[in-house]
Every structure is written in C-alpha cells, then in structure tokens.
C-alpha cells in the first residue's frame, strides 16, 4: 500500500470530521474541554491564544467563554497575508465573520505574548506529535517565532494515527488532547 500524501490525508480526514454527528462532537469536545480546563498548564497560564472552532472541529467556543470567565487574557487569530497575529477579545461579541467565513477579531488590540498557551488546529496527528494542518503553514511559523508558548492541540481519537510523514519545517505541539488520551511531547518539561 502506498503512503498517502498530506493532501490525501487532509481530504479524507476532513470528510470523516464532516460526517460526525452533533452529539459526537458535543460529547468528545466536553471530554477534551474537561481535561484541558483541569490541567495545571491551563490553570497556571495568563494568556490563551485560541482559534474559534468551525466545521465540526473540537469545540473551542466553550473554552473561550470559560477562559474569559476565569479572567485569562484571551486572544484569537487573524491572518495578514502570510502571517497570523492574535488579538485580545473581551467577549464573543468582539468576533465578526471574516475571510473564509471564519470568526475573527474585529478592532481588537494585537498581542505579542511570550508565554501562555497556544491552541493549535490540525486535521491529522500521530502519536509522536506530528500534525497535518490546513496547509497554510501559519501555525508552524507562529510556533517557530514564539517558542515560549506551550502549544496544545485538540483532536478526536480517530484523528491520531501511528505515524504520518512530516517536513523539516513542521512544528509539533507540546501536547495533544483527545477524549481518551493526553499525549505529551514536551522536550524539556517546562513544568517540572
């Protein structure tokens, strides 16, 4: 059997995600949200950089609302050409539909935090922390430029494969949370 390309895996796993029922999304998202909100990484962080979920992704909206309630500094991404920047939001009303139909911050202060948690999206992951994202390379570049942030990814169990091929420029998250597992890839254990 030939190894699938990133593009093939991306297409196949987007289709699988679209096929999830609202109940499957809700149940899995609640399990991941509970793990994340109970983690010492979350409890100890002041800044949470997080995308707004769409298209049956693991729900991040409830995490955003909880983080705002917990007085975290919450920032959401906006793309500018080849780069992505995060803008602080004070509530869901700070988000407007932008490019590609994605909710993004409107008229909010741009942040450049050197520490905190960065939530990283992905379509397919492997047990070694490699990820296939949406193909733009925005998060790979952002993680490389902000090594002090703890990168955490959320995935459904079926999105984690034994191994996927990766490129030299691919950045790995520090942690991957699924409904049934917490994978840690922290090289230097930032929290010991």
Coordinates of N, CA and C in Angstrom, one line a residue, residues 20 24-39 42 50-51 56-60 62-63 119 125 152-160 175-182:
X20 N -19.3 13.5 11.4 CA -19.6 13.4 12.8 C -21.0 14.0 13.1
X24 N -21.8 13.5 18.7 CA -20.4 13.0 18.8 C -19.5 14.2 19.0
X25 N -19.7 15.3 18.4 CA -18.9 16.5 18.6 C -19.0 17.0 20.0
X26 N -20.3 17.1 20.5 CA -20.5 17.6 21.8 C -19.9 16.8 22.9
X27 N -20.1 15.4 22.8 CA -19.5 14.5 23.8 C -18.0 14.6 23.8
X28 N -17.4 14.4 22.7 CA -15.9 14.4 22.6 C -15.4 15.8 23.0
X29 N -16.0 16.8 22.6 CA -15.5 18.2 23.0 C -15.6 18.4 24.5
X30 N -16.6 17.9 25.1 CA -16.8 18.1 26.6 C -15.7 17.3 27.3
X31 N -15.3 16.1 26.8 CA -14.3 15.3 27.4 C -12.9 16.1 27.3
X32 N -12.6 16.6 26.1 CA -11.4 17.3 25.9 C -11.3 18.6 26.7
X33 N -12.5 19.3 26.7 CA -12.6 20.6 27.5 C -12.3 20.3 29.0
X34 N -12.9 19.3 29.5 CA -12.7 19.0 31.0 C -11.2 18.7 31.2
X35 N -10.5 17.9 30.4 CA -9.1 17.6 30.6 C -8.3 18.9 30.5
X36 N -8.6 19.7 29.5 CA -7.8 21.0 29.3 C -8.0 21.9 30.5
X37 N -9.2 22.2 30.9 CA -9.5 23.2 31.9 C -9.0 22.7 33.3
X38 N -8.9 21.4 33.5 CA -8.3 20.9 34.7 C -6.8 20.8 34.7
X39 N -6.2 21.0 33.6 CA -4.7 20.9 33.6 C -4.0 22.0 34.3
X42 N -3.3 25.0 32.0 CA -4.3 26.0 31.8 C -4.5 26.8 33.1
X50 N -6.2 31.2 21.1 CA -7.0 30.1 20.7 C -7.9 30.4 19.4
X51 N -8.0 29.5 18.5 CA -8.8 29.7 17.3 C -10.3 29.4 17.7
X56 N -17.2 21.2 12.5 CA -17.1 20.0 13.3 C -15.8 19.8 14.0
X57 N -15.0 20.9 14.1 CA -13.7 20.8 14.9 C -14.1 20.6 16.3
X58 N -13.2 20.1 17.1 CA -13.4 20.0 18.6 C -13.8 21.5 19.0
X59 N -14.9 21.6 19.7 CA -15.4 22.9 20.1 C -14.5 23.7 21.0
X60 N -14.1 24.9 20.6 CA -13.3 25.7 21.4 C -14.1 26.9 22.0
X62 N -16.7 27.0 24.0 CA -16.9 26.9 25.4 C -15.7 27.2 26.2
X63 N -14.5 26.8 25.7 CA -13.2 27.0 26.4 C -13.0 28.5 26.4
X119 N -3.4 27.3 21.3 CA -4.2 26.1 20.9 C -4.0 26.0 19.3
X125 N -3.0 13.8 13.2 CA -1.9 13.9 14.1 C -1.3 12.4 14.1
X152 N -0.7 23.4 22.4 CA -1.6 22.3 22.7 C -2.6 22.1 21.6
X153 N -2.8 20.9 21.1 CA -3.7 20.6 20.1 C -4.9 19.7 20.6
X154 N -6.0 19.8 20.0 CA -7.2 19.0 20.4 C -7.5 18.2 19.2
X155 N -7.9 16.9 19.4 CA -8.3 16.0 18.3 C -9.2 14.9 18.7
X156 N -10.0 14.5 17.8 CA -10.8 13.3 18.1 C -9.9 12.1 18.0
X157 N -10.3 11.0 18.7 CA -9.4 9.8 18.8 C -9.0 9.3 17.4
X158 N -10.0 9.3 16.4 CA -9.8 8.8 15.1 C -8.7 9.6 14.3
X159 N -8.5 10.8 14.7 CA -7.5 11.7 14.0 C -6.1 11.4 14.4
X160 N -5.8 10.5 15.3 CA -4.5 10.2 15.7 C -4.0 8.9 15.1
X175 N 1.6 19.3 23.5 CA 0.6 18.3 24.0 C -0.5 18.1 22.9
X176 N -1.1 16.9 23.0 CA -2.2 16.6 22.2 C -3.3 16.0 23.1
X177 N -4.5 16.6 23.1 CA -5.5 16.0 23.9 C -6.6 15.4 23.0
X178 N -7.0 14.2 23.4 CA -8.1 13.5 22.7 C -9.1 13.1 23.8
X179 N -10.3 12.7 23.5 CA -11.2 12.3 24.5 C -10.7 11.2 25.4
X180 N -9.8 10.3 24.9 CA -9.3 9.2 25.7 C -7.8 9.3 26.1
X181 N -7.1 10.2 25.5 CA -5.6 10.3 25.8 C -5.1 11.7 26.0
X182 N -4.0 11.8 26.7 CA -3.2 13.0 26.8 C -1.8 12.6 26.3

